[in-house]
C-alpha positions as MATLAB code, in Angstrom:
seq = 'CEVDDQLVEGSFILPTPPLDSFDLFPHTNATDSAAQSGLATNGDSLYDFDSGDWVTYTGIWFGAVGDTARIRLQFSAFNDGGKIEARLGGVDGEIIGYFYPWNTYGEYEDAAFDIDTDVQGLQQLTFKSTSSSDVMNFTWFELAPECESTGFICLD';
ca = [
      19.241  -94.813   71.711;
      21.277  -93.654   68.717;
      23.938  -91.960   70.869;
      24.313  -95.137   72.972;
      24.900  -97.190   69.929;
      27.541  -94.757   68.835;
      29.376  -94.994   72.060;
      29.246  -98.799   72.093;
      30.820  -98.871   68.618;
      33.417  -96.283   69.528;
      32.287  -93.874   66.721;
      30.883  -91.182   68.859;
      32.774  -88.042   67.749;
      33.314  -85.058   70.010;
      34.444  -81.563   68.690;
      38.030  -80.768   69.507;
      38.015  -78.443   72.630;
      40.655  -75.903   73.428;
      43.467  -77.577   75.397;
      43.054  -75.150   78.309;
      39.505  -76.205   78.851;
      40.179  -79.380   80.677;
      41.774  -80.152   83.988;
      44.256  -83.105   84.221;
      43.165  -85.580   86.747;
      39.573  -84.503   87.571;
      37.519  -86.447   89.858;
      34.676  -88.442   87.993;
      31.631  -89.723   89.921;
      30.749  -93.124   88.780;
      27.135  -92.152   87.997;
      28.283  -89.502   85.626;
      28.371  -91.881   82.770;
      27.343  -91.205   79.133;
      26.097  -94.859   78.795;
      26.164  -98.177   80.661;
      24.625 -101.672   80.325;
      23.664 -104.296   83.129;
      24.537 -101.996   85.986;
      22.530 -100.527   88.841;
      22.874  -97.211   90.657;
      22.500  -96.652   94.347;
      23.050  -92.930   95.212;
      26.512  -92.175   94.030;
      27.660  -95.669   93.237;
      27.262  -98.133   90.330;
      27.040 -101.708   91.391;
      26.336 -105.320   90.148;
      29.101 -105.600   87.553;
      28.550 -108.976   86.053;
      30.459 -110.536   83.185;
      29.906 -108.305   80.048;
      28.520 -105.257   81.942;
      30.022 -102.000   81.179;
      29.999  -98.260   81.652;
      31.397  -95.464   79.318;
      32.399  -92.033   80.040;
      33.008  -89.273   77.467;
      35.266  -86.122   77.665;
      37.992  -87.807   79.662;
      41.248  -85.719   79.334;
      44.363  -87.700   79.434;
      46.758  -84.772   78.725;
      49.868  -85.266   76.764;
      51.717  -88.551   76.252;
      53.233  -89.510   79.620;
      50.947  -87.334   81.700;
      48.550  -90.045   82.735;
      49.924  -93.480   83.951;
      47.345  -94.851   86.355;
      43.519  -94.911   87.056;
      42.557  -94.454   90.711;
      39.031  -95.499   91.934;
      36.999  -96.106   95.012;
      35.421  -99.521   95.099;
      34.013 -102.331   97.232;
      33.538 -106.013   96.546;
      32.204 -109.055   98.449;
      34.332 -111.723   96.561;
      37.640 -112.187   94.890;
      38.481 -113.159   91.355;
      36.900 -110.627   89.088;
      38.531 -108.489   86.337;
      37.619 -105.110   85.011;
      39.027 -103.963   81.733;
      39.790 -100.250   81.058;
      39.136  -99.621   77.425;
      39.406  -96.566   75.095;
      36.119  -95.857   73.372;
      33.350  -98.320   73.774;
      33.149 -101.884   74.982;
      35.280 -103.219   71.907;
      37.916 -100.424   72.213;
      41.560 -100.859   73.005;
      42.388 -102.306   76.382;
      44.558  -99.928   78.286;
      44.643 -101.599   81.718;
      43.124 -104.181   84.006;
      41.886 -103.950   87.544;
      41.544 -106.940   89.759;
      39.104 -106.188   92.759;
      39.653 -108.005   96.020;
      37.235 -108.749   98.665;
      36.706 -105.706  100.908;
      33.763 -107.221  102.737;
      31.676 -104.420  101.409;
      33.807 -101.520  102.775;
      34.835  -98.966  100.175;
      38.586  -98.741   99.488;
      40.776  -96.509   97.323;
      42.801  -98.387   94.818;
      44.796  -97.677   91.570;
      46.010  -99.627   88.535;
      48.348  -98.953   85.781;
      47.603  -97.817   82.213;
      49.538 -100.093   80.000;
      49.846  -97.946   76.931;
      50.478  -94.226   75.936;
      47.168  -92.465   75.881;
      46.738  -88.697   75.176;
      44.125  -86.162   74.451;
      40.297  -86.237   74.873;
      38.950  -89.729   75.056;
      36.128  -92.069   75.818;
      36.841  -94.491   78.734;
      35.029  -97.653   79.262;
      35.053 -100.102   82.252;
      33.950 -103.677   81.365;
      33.602 -106.576   83.499;
      34.902 -109.855   81.899;
      34.567 -112.388   84.602;
      32.430 -113.516   87.425;
      29.319 -111.764   88.957;
      29.149 -109.027   91.370;
      32.608 -108.004   90.597;
      32.607 -104.618   92.241;
      30.728 -101.521   93.215;
      32.368  -98.176   92.635;
      31.742  -94.523   93.440;
      34.358  -92.615   91.583;
      37.594  -92.679   89.396;
      40.276  -90.332   88.298;
      43.168  -90.427   86.007;
      46.652  -90.041   87.759;
      50.342  -89.616   87.103;
      53.053  -92.260   87.966;
      52.439  -93.935   91.386;
      53.586  -91.601   94.246;
      52.997  -91.065   97.935;
      49.198  -90.034   97.734;
      47.707  -92.140  100.264;
      46.305  -94.250   97.562;
      47.101  -98.092   97.154;
      49.344  -98.763   94.446;
      48.888 -102.213   92.865;
      52.092 -103.357   91.194;
];
């Protein structure tokens, strides 16, 4: 599909929306992706992240520089040792953070990881598995401010 090719190459262009048309830190369901490769869906979750598999979301609002510092998500895993890259744009975009799922024995847990660079405005966000097989399943994600007492696990 031509749109999917544009997403992967990071050249998909969205019109500039009015700044007041987006909520900061919205909850995004895992299955509400614009494009993905190698993943399976089961109800409201994406699963079977193997090495090289990815999912891209469009219209993700990061706000102004400094507003967004973390990504929260709900995931489950049956093994340790995997790595998920968070990238701006498509699968070859700039890496802005890493998530290292741990074995939850199939139980869904809430987690968070840091964004390692200043990001602002309306972006595409891609999660890409770079190691292992069956790295994780996940049901949702949301952007978040600096770590605070929110009931979420903060991975430091």
